[in-house]
Short mmCIF file of C-alpha atoms and ligand atoms in Angstrom, two decimals:
data_model
loop_
_atom_site.label_atom_id
_atom_site.label_comp_id
_atom_site.label_asym_id
_atom_site.label_seq_id
_atom_site.Cartn_x
_atom_site.Cartn_y
_atom_site.Cartn_z
CA MET A 277 -22.32 1.76 -23.45
CA VAL A 278 -24.01 5.08 -23.94
CA SER A 279 -21.78 8.16 -23.66
CA ARG A 280 -23.26 10.44 -20.96
CA VAL A 281 -21.22 13.67 -21.22
CA ILE A 282 -22.88 16.44 -19.38
CA PRO A 283 -21.80 19.98 -20.44
CA VAL A 284 -20.28 22.04 -17.68
CA ASP A 285 -21.58 25.70 -17.02
CA PRO A 286 -20.17 28.46 -19.18
CA PHE A 287 -16.73 29.46 -18.02
CA ASP A 288 -13.65 31.77 -18.46
CA LEU A 289 -10.48 29.75 -17.84
CA VAL A 290 -7.36 31.71 -17.73
CA ILE A 291 -4.09 29.54 -18.04
CA PHE A 292 -1.18 31.33 -16.59
CA GLY A 293 1.94 29.75 -18.13
CA ALA A 294 -0.04 29.22 -21.50
CA THR A 295 3.28 28.84 -23.31
CA GLY A 296 4.84 26.34 -21.07
CA ASP A 297 5.44 22.70 -21.19
CA LEU A 298 2.42 21.49 -19.00
CA ALA A 299 0.01 23.77 -20.84
CA ARG A 300 1.16 22.37 -24.28
CA ARG A 301 1.51 18.79 -23.23
CA LYS A 302 -1.51 18.23 -20.95
CA ILE A 303 -3.95 21.17 -20.34
CA LEU A 304 -4.55 22.32 -23.85
CA PRO A 305 -4.92 19.02 -25.58
CA GLY A 306 -7.10 17.84 -22.60
CA LEU A 307 -9.39 20.91 -23.07
CA TYR A 308 -9.50 20.17 -26.76
CA ARG A 309 -10.68 16.61 -26.01
CA ARG A 310 -13.34 17.89 -23.67
CA PHE A 311 -14.54 20.32 -26.29
CA CYS A 312 -14.78 17.57 -28.98
CA ASP A 313 -16.73 15.57 -26.51
CA GLY A 314 -19.39 18.30 -26.27
CA GLN A 315 -18.54 19.01 -22.63
CA MET A 316 -17.76 22.70 -23.24
CA PRO A 317 -20.70 24.94 -23.76
CA PRO A 318 -20.70 27.37 -26.64
CA GLU A 319 -20.13 30.30 -24.10
CA ALA A 320 -16.82 28.67 -22.70
CA ARG A 321 -13.70 30.75 -23.29
CA ILE A 322 -9.98 29.94 -22.64
CA ILE A 323 -7.58 32.75 -22.20
CA GLY A 324 -3.87 32.09 -22.37
CA ALA A 325 -1.63 34.23 -20.31
CA ALA A 326 2.26 34.44 -20.11
CA ARG A 327 5.03 37.03 -20.57
CA THR A 328 5.87 36.41 -24.13
CA GLU A 329 4.40 39.26 -26.25
CA GLN A 330 2.33 37.79 -29.05
CA ASP A 331 -1.30 38.19 -30.27
CA SER A 332 -3.99 35.56 -30.06
CA ALA A 333 -3.55 34.29 -33.49
CA ALA A 334 0.23 33.40 -32.64
CA TRP A 335 -0.83 31.51 -29.48
CA ARG A 336 -3.58 29.71 -31.36
CA ALA A 337 -0.95 28.44 -33.81
CA GLN A 338 1.11 27.17 -30.86
CA VAL A 339 -2.05 25.44 -29.54
CA VAL A 340 -2.66 23.74 -32.78
CA GLU A 341 0.93 22.57 -33.02
CA ALA A 342 0.65 21.28 -29.32
CA ILE A 343 -2.51 19.40 -30.26
CA GLU A 344 -0.93 17.80 -33.29
CA THR A 345 2.14 16.87 -31.25
CA PHE A 346 0.55 15.44 -28.18
CA LEU A 347 -2.62 13.86 -29.34
CA PRO A 348 -2.76 11.02 -31.74
CA ALA A 349 -4.27 11.57 -35.20
CA SER A 350 -7.26 9.38 -34.21
CA LYS A 351 -8.15 11.80 -31.44
CA ARG A 352 -8.20 15.05 -33.49
CA ASP A 353 -9.60 16.60 -36.58
CA PRO A 354 -8.73 19.77 -38.44
CA SER A 355 -12.28 21.25 -38.27
CA GLY A 356 -12.67 20.39 -34.61
CA VAL A 357 -9.32 22.00 -33.90
CA LYS A 358 -10.23 25.11 -35.86
CA ALA A 359 -13.54 25.42 -33.90
CA PHE A 360 -11.75 24.89 -30.61
CA CYS A 361 -9.37 27.69 -31.51
CA GLU A 362 -12.21 30.08 -31.88
CA ARG A 363 -12.68 29.83 -27.99
CA LEU A 364 -9.07 30.90 -27.38
CA SER A 365 -7.52 34.32 -26.83
CA TYR A 366 -4.14 35.47 -25.40
CA VAL A 367 -3.00 38.32 -23.12
CA ALA A 368 0.70 38.97 -22.33
CA VAL A 369 0.90 39.25 -18.57
CA ASP A 370 3.77 39.52 -16.12
CA ALA A 371 3.01 37.77 -12.84
CA THR A 372 5.60 39.93 -11.00
CA GLY A 373 4.78 43.24 -12.70
CA ASP A 374 1.79 45.31 -13.62
CA ALA A 375 2.02 44.85 -17.41
CA GLY A 376 -0.98 43.16 -19.03
CA TRP A 377 -3.32 42.92 -16.01
CA ALA A 378 -5.76 45.57 -17.16
CA ASP A 379 -6.01 43.88 -20.48
CA LEU A 380 -6.58 40.52 -18.69
CA LYS A 381 -9.39 42.13 -16.67
CA GLY A 382 -11.03 43.31 -19.95
CA GLU A 383 -11.16 39.68 -21.11
CA ILE A 384 -12.95 38.22 -18.17
CA ARG A 385 -16.77 37.99 -17.94
CA ASP A 386 -18.65 38.41 -14.80
CA ASP A 387 -21.57 36.18 -15.47
CA VAL A 388 -19.73 32.87 -16.00
CA VAL A 389 -17.52 30.47 -13.78
CA GLN A 390 -14.10 32.04 -13.36
CA ALA A 391 -11.14 29.67 -13.14
CA PHE A 392 -7.38 30.65 -13.13
CA TYR A 393 -4.84 27.76 -13.57
CA PHE A 394 -1.52 28.52 -12.08
CA SER A 395 0.73 26.58 -14.58
CA VAL A 396 3.83 28.46 -13.72
CA ALA A 397 6.73 27.95 -11.32
CA PRO A 398 5.54 27.74 -7.75
CA SER A 399 7.58 30.77 -6.86
CA LEU A 400 4.89 32.90 -8.91
CA PHE A 401 1.95 31.36 -7.16
CA GLY A 402 1.84 34.23 -4.46
CA ALA A 403 2.45 36.94 -7.11
CA LEU A 404 -0.51 35.65 -9.18
CA ALA A 405 -2.87 35.48 -6.25
CA GLU A 406 -1.92 38.92 -5.06
CA ARG A 407 -2.45 40.54 -8.53
CA LEU A 408 -5.68 38.83 -9.21
CA HIS A 409 -6.92 40.40 -6.01
CA HIS A 410 -5.22 43.72 -6.53
CA PHE A 411 -6.60 44.29 -10.06
CA ASN A 412 -9.96 43.03 -8.85
CA ILE A 413 -10.08 40.29 -11.47
CA ALA A 414 -11.12 37.14 -9.62
CA ARG A 415 -14.73 37.16 -8.16
CA GLN A 416 -15.38 35.81 -4.60
CA ASP A 417 -16.31 32.42 -6.04
CA ALA A 418 -13.44 32.29 -8.59
CA ARG A 419 -11.43 29.10 -8.49
CA ILE A 420 -7.67 28.89 -8.75
CA VAL A 421 -5.83 25.61 -9.77
CA VAL A 422 -2.39 25.13 -8.25
CA GLU A 423 0.22 22.73 -9.66
CA LYS A 424 2.73 20.63 -7.94
CA PRO A 425 5.13 20.97 -6.15
CA PHE A 426 3.19 22.40 -3.23
CA GLY A 427 6.08 23.45 -1.07
CA ARG A 428 9.24 21.50 -0.48
CA ASP A 429 8.74 20.91 3.25
CA LEU A 430 6.22 21.70 5.93
CA ALA A 431 7.41 25.33 6.48
CA THR A 432 7.14 26.20 2.69
CA ALA A 433 3.83 24.53 2.30
CA ARG A 434 2.40 26.43 5.28
CA GLU A 435 3.75 29.53 3.87
CA LEU A 436 2.19 28.97 0.45
CA ASN A 437 -1.20 27.98 2.10
CA ALA A 438 -1.06 31.33 4.06
CA THR A 439 -0.20 33.29 1.03
CA LEU A 440 -3.03 31.84 -0.91
CA ALA A 441 -5.41 32.08 1.93
CA THR A 442 -4.79 35.87 2.06
CA HIS A 443 -6.93 36.14 -1.13
CA PHE A 444 -8.64 32.93 -1.52
CA ASN A 445 -10.90 30.67 0.64
CA GLU A 446 -10.07 26.99 0.84
CA THR A 447 -13.25 26.33 -1.20
CA GLN A 448 -11.66 28.26 -4.10
CA ILE A 449 -8.23 26.42 -4.13
CA TYR A 450 -7.86 23.32 -6.25
CA ARG A 451 -4.48 21.70 -5.59
CA ILE A 452 -4.02 19.36 -8.38
CA ASP A 453 -2.58 15.81 -8.11
CA HIS A 454 -3.20 14.24 -11.49
CA TYR A 455 -3.01 10.63 -9.91
CA LEU A 456 -6.33 11.45 -8.32
CA GLY A 457 -7.81 12.04 -11.67
CA LYS A 458 -7.23 8.67 -13.00
CA GLU A 459 -10.20 6.50 -13.81
CA THR A 460 -8.99 3.48 -11.93
CA VAL A 461 -8.23 5.59 -8.74
CA GLN A 462 -11.87 6.60 -8.69
CA ASN A 463 -12.82 3.00 -9.50
CA LEU A 464 -10.93 1.87 -6.44
CA MET A 465 -13.56 3.82 -4.35
CA ALA A 466 -16.47 2.47 -6.47
CA VAL A 467 -15.00 -1.06 -5.89
CA ARG A 468 -14.45 -0.51 -2.15
CA PHE A 469 -17.67 1.26 -1.31
CA GLY A 470 -20.02 0.20 -3.97
CA ASN A 471 -19.85 -3.53 -3.22
CA THR A 472 -20.50 -5.49 -0.21
CA LEU A 473 -17.88 -7.96 -1.34
CA PHE A 474 -14.80 -6.12 -0.55
CA GLU A 475 -15.22 -3.70 2.30
CA PRO A 476 -15.74 -6.44 5.04
CA LEU A 477 -12.35 -7.98 4.17
CA TRP A 478 -10.58 -4.60 3.73
CA ASN A 479 -8.68 -4.80 7.00
CA SER A 480 -5.74 -6.52 8.76
CA GLN A 481 -7.75 -9.64 9.60
CA TYR A 482 -7.96 -10.45 5.97
CA VAL A 483 -5.19 -8.36 4.11
CA ASP A 484 -1.76 -9.57 4.55
CA HIS A 485 -0.16 -6.51 3.01
CA VAL A 486 -0.49 -3.83 0.38
CA GLN A 487 1.97 -2.80 -2.34
CA ILE A 488 1.95 0.35 -4.18
CA THR A 489 4.29 0.80 -7.01
CA VAL A 490 4.89 3.66 -9.34
CA ALA A 491 7.80 2.56 -11.70
CA GLU A 492 9.14 4.55 -14.50
CA GLU A 493 11.39 3.44 -17.39
CA VAL A 494 12.76 6.89 -18.02
CA GLY A 495 15.52 8.66 -16.23
CA VAL A 496 15.35 12.23 -14.92
CA GLY A 497 16.07 13.50 -18.38
CA GLY A 498 16.17 17.29 -18.88
CA ARG A 499 14.62 17.83 -15.44
CA GLY A 500 17.94 16.93 -13.70
CA ALA A 501 18.57 20.18 -11.94
CA TYR A 502 14.96 20.48 -10.57
CA TYR A 503 14.70 16.77 -9.73
CA ASP A 504 17.95 16.72 -7.84
CA LYS A 505 16.58 19.23 -5.36
CA SER A 506 13.67 17.01 -4.56
CA GLY A 507 14.46 13.22 -5.07
CA ALA A 508 11.78 10.69 -5.27
CA MET A 509 10.46 11.19 -1.74
CA ARG A 510 9.62 14.85 -2.33
CA ASP A 511 8.70 14.46 -6.02
CA MET A 512 6.63 11.26 -5.85
CA VAL A 513 6.04 9.79 -2.37
CA GLN A 514 4.79 12.96 -0.41
CA ASN A 515 2.19 13.65 -2.94
CA HIS A 516 1.24 10.84 -5.53
CA LEU A 517 2.01 7.64 -3.52
CA MET A 518 0.60 9.22 -0.33
CA GLN A 519 -2.64 10.05 -2.00
CA LEU A 520 -2.89 6.44 -3.33
CA LEU A 521 -2.09 5.14 0.03
CA CYS A 522 -4.76 7.42 1.62
CA LEU A 523 -7.47 6.28 -0.84
CA THR A 524 -6.58 2.60 -0.21
CA ALA A 525 -6.44 2.83 3.50
CA MET A 526 -9.20 5.38 4.50
CA GLU A 527 -12.22 4.60 6.44
CA PRO A 528 -15.54 4.83 4.42
CA PRO A 529 -16.57 8.43 4.13
CA ALA A 530 -20.19 9.06 5.13
CA ARG A 531 -20.79 10.68 1.71
CA PHE A 532 -18.89 10.92 -1.63
CA GLU A 533 -18.29 14.63 -1.22
CA PRO A 534 -15.18 16.71 -1.05
CA ASN A 535 -14.68 17.24 2.73
CA ALA A 536 -16.02 13.92 3.77
CA VAL A 537 -13.44 12.12 1.61
CA ARG A 538 -10.66 14.50 2.54
CA ASP A 539 -11.26 14.24 6.16
CA GLU A 540 -10.74 10.45 5.94
CA LYS A 541 -7.60 10.84 3.92
CA LEU A 542 -6.17 13.21 6.38
CA LYS A 543 -6.77 10.75 9.24
CA VAL A 544 -4.77 8.18 7.37
CA ILE A 545 -1.78 10.47 7.11
CA ARG A 546 -1.99 11.34 10.73
CA ALA A 547 -2.10 7.73 11.71
CA LEU A 548 1.16 6.81 9.92
CA ASP A 549 3.84 5.59 12.26
CA PRO A 550 7.31 7.09 12.08
CA VAL A 551 9.42 5.10 9.75
CA PRO A 552 12.58 3.55 11.11
CA PRO A 553 15.73 3.91 8.70
CA GLU A 554 15.87 0.13 8.24
CA HIS A 555 12.30 0.24 6.60
CA ILE A 556 13.73 2.56 3.77
CA VAL A 557 15.79 1.88 0.89
CA ARG A 558 16.99 4.63 -1.55
CA GLY A 559 18.87 4.28 -4.71
CA GLN A 560 20.35 6.06 -7.66
CA TYR A 561 20.49 4.48 -11.15
CA LYS A 562 23.95 3.56 -12.53
CA ALA A 563 24.98 4.20 -16.04
CA GLY A 564 23.96 1.69 -18.61
CA ALA A 565 23.15 2.42 -22.21
CA GLN A 566 22.38 5.86 -20.96
CA PRO A 567 24.04 8.13 -18.36
CA SER A 568 23.88 7.51 -14.64
CA TYR A 569 21.72 9.52 -12.28
CA LEU A 570 24.82 11.34 -11.07
CA GLN A 571 25.66 12.30 -14.68
CA ASP A 572 22.03 13.33 -15.53
CA VAL A 573 21.90 15.69 -12.64
CA GLU A 574 25.53 16.89 -13.20
CA ASN A 575 26.32 16.52 -9.41
CA THR A 576 28.66 13.81 -8.48
CA ALA A 577 28.05 14.60 -4.81
CA SER A 578 24.31 14.28 -5.02
CA ARG A 579 22.55 12.41 -2.14
CA SER A 580 19.08 12.63 -3.72
CA GLU A 581 17.27 9.30 -4.57
CA SER A 582 15.95 8.26 -7.97
CA PHE A 583 14.38 5.23 -6.21
CA ILE A 584 12.75 4.69 -2.88
CA ALA A 585 11.10 1.64 -1.26
CA MET A 586 9.59 1.72 2.16
CA LYS A 587 7.54 -0.27 4.50
CA LEU A 588 4.85 1.70 6.39
CA HIS A 589 2.48 0.97 9.24
CA ILE A 590 -0.87 2.74 9.78
CA ALA A 591 -1.46 2.77 13.51
CA ASN A 592 -5.22 2.28 13.70
CA TRP A 593 -7.70 -0.46 14.31
CA ARG A 594 -8.28 -1.35 10.73
CA TRP A 595 -4.68 -1.71 9.68
CA ASN A 596 -2.84 -2.89 12.87
CA GLY A 597 -0.36 -5.52 11.73
CA THR A 598 -0.74 -4.94 7.99
CA PRO A 599 2.32 -3.28 6.33
CA PHE A 600 1.98 -1.10 3.31
CA TYR A 601 5.01 -1.30 0.96
CA LEU A 602 5.63 1.61 -1.27
CA ARG A 603 8.14 1.78 -4.11
CA THR A 604 8.84 4.33 -6.87
CA GLY A 605 11.77 4.90 -9.14
CA LYS A 606 13.23 5.82 -12.40
CA ARG A 607 15.05 3.79 -15.04
CA LEU A 608 13.37 0.68 -13.89
CA LYS A 609 12.16 -2.29 -16.19
CA ALA A 610 8.88 -0.89 -17.29
CA ARG A 611 6.47 1.96 -16.72
CA LYS A 612 3.86 0.64 -14.32
CA SER A 613 1.65 1.91 -11.61
CA GLU A 614 -0.49 -0.14 -9.47
CA ILE A 615 -2.05 -0.71 -5.98
CA VAL A 616 -2.11 -4.33 -5.02
CA ILE A 617 -3.94 -5.82 -2.08
CA HIS A 618 -2.54 -9.25 -1.07
CA PHE A 619 -5.12 -11.15 1.00
CA LYS A 620 -4.22 -13.66 3.49
CA GLU A 621 -4.26 -17.31 2.67
CA THR A 622 -7.24 -19.40 3.88
CA PRO A 623 -6.79 -20.09 7.63
CA HIS A 624 -6.89 -23.79 6.97
CA SER A 625 -6.35 -25.69 3.70
CA ILE A 626 -8.47 -28.71 3.16
CA PHE A 627 -6.31 -29.70 0.14
CA ASP A 628 -3.07 -31.54 -0.01
CA ALA A 629 -0.06 -29.47 0.44
CA ASP A 630 1.07 -30.00 -3.11
CA ALA A 631 -2.28 -28.91 -4.48
CA GLY A 632 -0.98 -25.40 -4.45
CA ASN A 633 -3.19 -23.19 -2.24
CA ARG A 634 -2.95 -19.64 -3.16
CA ALA A 635 -4.01 -16.30 -1.68
CA ASN A 636 -6.30 -13.82 -3.49
CA VAL A 637 -4.71 -10.79 -4.87
CA LEU A 638 -6.59 -7.70 -6.02
CA SER A 639 -4.57 -5.34 -8.24
CA ILE A 640 -5.62 -1.93 -9.34
CA ARG A 641 -3.59 -0.95 -12.53
CA LEU A 642 -3.21 2.81 -13.02
CA GLN A 643 -0.90 2.43 -16.06
CA PRO A 644 -0.49 1.12 -18.51
CA ASP A 645 -3.89 -0.42 -19.41
CA GLU A 646 -6.13 0.81 -16.59
CA GLY A 647 -8.02 -1.73 -15.00
CA ILE A 648 -8.74 -3.90 -11.87
CA ASP A 649 -7.99 -7.60 -11.70
CA LEU A 650 -8.84 -10.10 -8.98
CA ARG A 651 -7.09 -13.41 -8.84
CA VAL A 652 -9.15 -16.29 -7.47
CA THR A 653 -8.16 -19.74 -6.75
CA ILE A 654 -10.03 -22.61 -8.75
CA LYS A 655 -9.49 -26.24 -9.60
CA GLU A 656 -7.31 -26.72 -12.61
CA PRO A 657 -9.73 -28.17 -15.23
CA GLY A 658 -9.44 -31.76 -16.35
CA PRO A 659 -8.22 -34.96 -14.97
CA GLY A 660 -5.30 -35.28 -12.49
CA GLY A 661 -7.19 -34.76 -9.22
CA MET A 662 -7.52 -31.51 -7.09
CA ARG A 663 -4.75 -29.23 -8.37
CA LEU A 664 -5.34 -25.46 -7.65
CA ILE A 665 -4.52 -22.66 -9.97
CA ASP A 666 -5.32 -18.93 -9.68
CA VAL A 667 -7.03 -17.23 -12.51
CA PRO A 668 -7.87 -13.63 -13.01
CA LEU A 669 -11.39 -12.26 -12.80
CA ASP A 670 -10.40 -9.36 -15.02
CA MET A 671 -12.34 -6.16 -14.91
CA SER A 672 -10.43 -4.44 -17.67
CA PHE A 673 -12.70 -1.56 -18.50
CA ALA A 674 -12.45 -1.89 -22.32
CA ASP A 675 -13.19 -5.59 -22.36
CA ALA A 676 -16.20 -5.32 -19.94
CA LEU A 677 -17.78 -2.10 -21.10
CA GLY A 678 -16.90 -1.84 -24.77
CA PRO A 679 -14.33 0.19 -26.69
CA GLU A 680 -15.65 3.62 -25.87
CA VAL A 681 -14.37 3.28 -22.29
CA ALA A 682 -10.81 2.84 -23.59
CA ASP A 683 -11.36 6.47 -24.48
CA VAL A 684 -12.11 7.84 -21.12
CA PRO A 685 -10.86 11.38 -20.39
CA ASP A 686 -7.41 11.55 -19.17
CA ALA A 687 -6.62 12.74 -15.59
CA TYR A 688 -6.18 16.36 -16.48
CA GLU A 689 -9.26 16.53 -18.57
CA ARG A 690 -11.30 15.21 -15.86
CA LEU A 691 -9.80 17.33 -13.11
CA ILE A 692 -10.09 20.60 -15.05
CA MET A 693 -13.79 19.84 -15.61
CA ASP A 694 -14.18 19.18 -11.86
CA VAL A 695 -12.72 22.63 -11.31
CA ILE A 696 -15.37 24.20 -13.44
CA ARG A 697 -18.07 22.08 -11.87
CA GLY A 698 -16.77 23.27 -8.44
CA ASN A 699 -16.16 19.68 -7.18
CA GLN A 700 -13.12 19.50 -4.94
CA THR A 701 -13.31 15.76 -3.98
CA LEU A 702 -10.22 14.81 -6.25
CA PHE A 703 -8.06 17.74 -5.05
CA MET A 704 -5.87 17.97 -1.97
CA ARG A 705 -6.91 20.18 0.93
CA GLY A 706 -4.45 22.49 2.48
CA ASP A 707 -4.21 20.49 5.78
CA GLU A 708 -3.78 17.23 4.04
CA VAL A 709 -0.72 18.64 2.18
CA GLU A 710 0.73 20.01 5.34
CA ALA A 711 0.16 16.75 7.28
CA ALA A 712 1.90 14.85 4.43
CA TRP A 713 4.88 17.11 4.67
CA GLY A 714 4.73 16.81 8.46
CA TRP A 715 5.28 13.00 7.95
CA THR A 716 7.98 13.39 5.32
CA ASP A 717 10.18 16.04 6.95
CA PRO A 718 11.50 14.08 9.81
CA ILE A 719 12.42 11.22 7.54
CA ILE A 720 14.40 13.43 5.16
CA ALA A 721 15.95 15.23 8.20
CA GLY A 722 17.13 11.72 9.42
CA TRP A 723 18.98 11.07 6.20
CA GLU A 724 20.44 14.38 6.13
CA GLY A 725 21.51 14.26 9.90
CA ARG A 726 23.12 10.81 9.38
CA GLY A 727 24.60 11.57 6.04
CA ASP A 728 22.80 8.60 4.32
CA ARG A 729 23.64 7.98 0.79
CA PRO A 730 21.42 6.19 -1.76
CA VAL A 731 22.73 2.86 -3.06
CA PRO A 732 23.53 2.51 -6.75
CA TYR A 733 21.37 0.15 -8.81
CA GLU A 734 21.33 -1.22 -12.35
CA PRO A 735 19.20 0.51 -14.79
CA GLY A 736 16.29 -1.28 -16.53
CA ASN A 737 15.60 -3.73 -13.60
CA THR A 738 13.69 -3.59 -10.44
CA GLY A 739 15.87 -1.16 -8.33
CA PRO A 740 18.47 -1.99 -5.52
CA GLU A 741 18.88 -5.44 -4.23
CA GLU A 742 18.26 -3.98 -0.75
CA ALA A 743 14.54 -3.23 -1.73
CA ALA A 744 14.24 -7.02 -2.54
CA ILE A 745 15.80 -7.76 0.92
CA LEU A 746 13.40 -5.45 2.66
CA MET A 747 10.52 -7.74 1.48
CA HIS A 748 12.48 -10.96 1.93
CA ARG A 749 12.93 -10.14 5.60
CA ASP A 750 9.12 -10.44 5.90
CA ASN A 751 8.90 -13.58 3.69
CA ARG A 752 7.23 -11.53 0.94
CA ARG A 753 8.10 -10.56 -2.66
CA TRP A 754 7.61 -7.48 -4.79
CA ARG A 755 5.23 -7.99 -7.80
CA GLU A 756 6.81 -8.09 -11.04
CA ILE A 757 7.45 -4.64 -12.64
P1 LIG B 258 7.56 25.88 -18.08
O1 LIG B 258 7.60 25.10 -19.26
O2 LIG B 258 8.88 26.52 -17.53
O3 LIG B 258 6.54 27.09 -18.30
C1 LIG B 258 6.37 28.14 -17.39
C2 LIG B 258 5.32 29.16 -17.87
O4 LIG B 258 5.28 30.33 -17.11
C3 LIG B 258 5.69 29.64 -19.40
O5 LIG B 258 4.41 29.74 -20.02
C4 LIG B 258 6.24 31.00 -19.01
O6 LIG B 258 5.89 31.75 -20.20
C5 LIG B 258 5.42 31.42 -17.94
N1 LIG B 258 6.05 32.36 -17.04
C6 LIG B 258 7.23 32.42 -16.58
N2 LIG B 258 7.50 33.51 -15.74
C7 LIG B 258 6.34 34.29 -15.81
C8 LIG B 258 5.99 35.51 -15.38
N3 LIG B 258 6.69 36.31 -14.58
N4 LIG B 258 4.70 35.92 -15.57
C9 LIG B 258 3.88 35.19 -16.32
N5 LIG B 258 4.16 34.01 -16.82
C10 LIG B 258 5.46 33.57 -16.62
O7 LIG B 258 7.01 25.08 -16.85
P2 LIG B 258 5.96 23.86 -16.97
O8 LIG B 258 6.78 22.56 -17.06
O9 LIG B 258 4.90 24.20 -17.86
O10 LIG B 258 5.45 23.83 -15.43
C11 LIG B 258 4.39 24.77 -15.06
C12 LIG B 258 3.99 24.29 -13.53
O11 LIG B 258 3.43 23.03 -13.55
C13 LIG B 258 5.15 24.26 -12.59
O12 LIG B 258 4.62 24.59 -11.26
C14 LIG B 258 5.40 22.72 -12.50
O13 LIG B 258 6.14 22.33 -11.31
C15 LIG B 258 4.21 22.14 -12.71
N6 LIG B 258 4.23 20.67 -13.43
C16 LIG B 258 4.61 20.48 -14.56
C17 LIG B 258 4.70 19.28 -15.20
C18 LIG B 258 5.12 19.05 -16.52
O14 LIG B 258 5.04 17.86 -17.01
N7 LIG B 258 5.67 20.03 -17.25
C19 LIG B 258 4.11 18.20 -14.30
C20 LIG B 258 3.64 18.45 -13.09
C21 LIG B 258 3.69 19.65 -12.61
P3 LIG B 258 6.80 33.19 -20.56
O15 LIG B 258 8.19 32.76 -20.41
O16 LIG B 258 6.29 33.58 -21.87
O17 LIG B 258 6.32 34.06 -19.40
#
């Protein structure tokens, strides 16, 4: 396969929070990879900004250390890192004060794309937007990138949208959800809308149910205090799983362009039925070789969930009668994210009952090993009569397209380049985020009103038994984690 990297326009990208965890782990190593791939034109500059007083040389040394820590040796080389660092400079800036802003203004050019990445605590988003405006730093077409969490309920999301809207148009605001930057998620759209094969079957007449799983092996780790204020519903379902659900369930947009896609996603959220309590299972992992959830968050009275499974209905013509099962949790058996479409069995089997008729399953793996797999039923080869087996029609990218595709840009790399290109398709619009919170809030209010407690579950497995029962009641089973 021939690599077709198209350089983006020259840009100034300011990373607020340049010394923080996200910048070190994802943003800067990602930018370095785009640089190595030739996607960054010679005039592109990256400006780090945070409160820490240091010069550009000190920050560059931190960036080198971050690249060496977070990228495998096969994906970096010393001369490349040195050349990349020549694009970097640093300005000490306080988001909540006046220090450093005049210096920052001096660094920004007027004749290139301007982008400002808010990789700081959400409580600082408003202050940054305000000061970018006050010090006349951001042009009318400058872009801002906003990290999650975007609010903690509808009221705070609305407030944040209103604050940003004071200084920036919606076309300038890029709310990032890195799940949308994954290659397979975009491939989901290519598979659905680029083939005649799937779309006619993509409805309740042919789809029995859909499962969306985001399973993690790790616990809450050092993020306990933060995580305990959110729980899995706010931290994962309202944003990441909801986005995956929308892309799976949406109507075909008229064009693959930002507002056409986002309009269709919004309609899915608005069509979600309220979820009765018996369709939700929440859990907290118990202690095993490692501490329990309650020990991790240092709050024995915590009612936040580290696991959630739920059954949803989308009340529209396409999906009437097809449940969507969502599940996410920590300290599970493995790290695995996938969207799985379970098609219905054939309406009538011409084979003997013991031949083993099976239904088709299309699975879209996000991690690990991104790829798409369709299981089809065939005759088991050889003698012994008509016995049926299901075999994968595997569309693993690396196998099909050569080893280069195993090297596709990671989600952050792709999304940052989309910001520079001015393409908002894979970013959440303000009304989408508000609609998602509008659906989430009453569910959480219900738990709080009833005083519901998550059930404990064994670590290293598939979550609470009650989640399996949720499926058994419908004569279905979760996929293996
Ligand atoms: P972090 O490690 O705490 O870093 C915060 C950054 O903000 C530091 O560079 C800090 O540097 C800077 N900062 C703090 N106060 C400031 C101020 N008043 N003015 C200017 N800069 C200030 O946080 P993080 O983990 O990188 O997270 C950043 C954002 O990304 C958050 O919104 C988080 O929710 C989101 N996020 C993070 C991850 C992740 O994996 N880390 C994943 C998804 C989303 P100084 O102390 O030098 O000012």
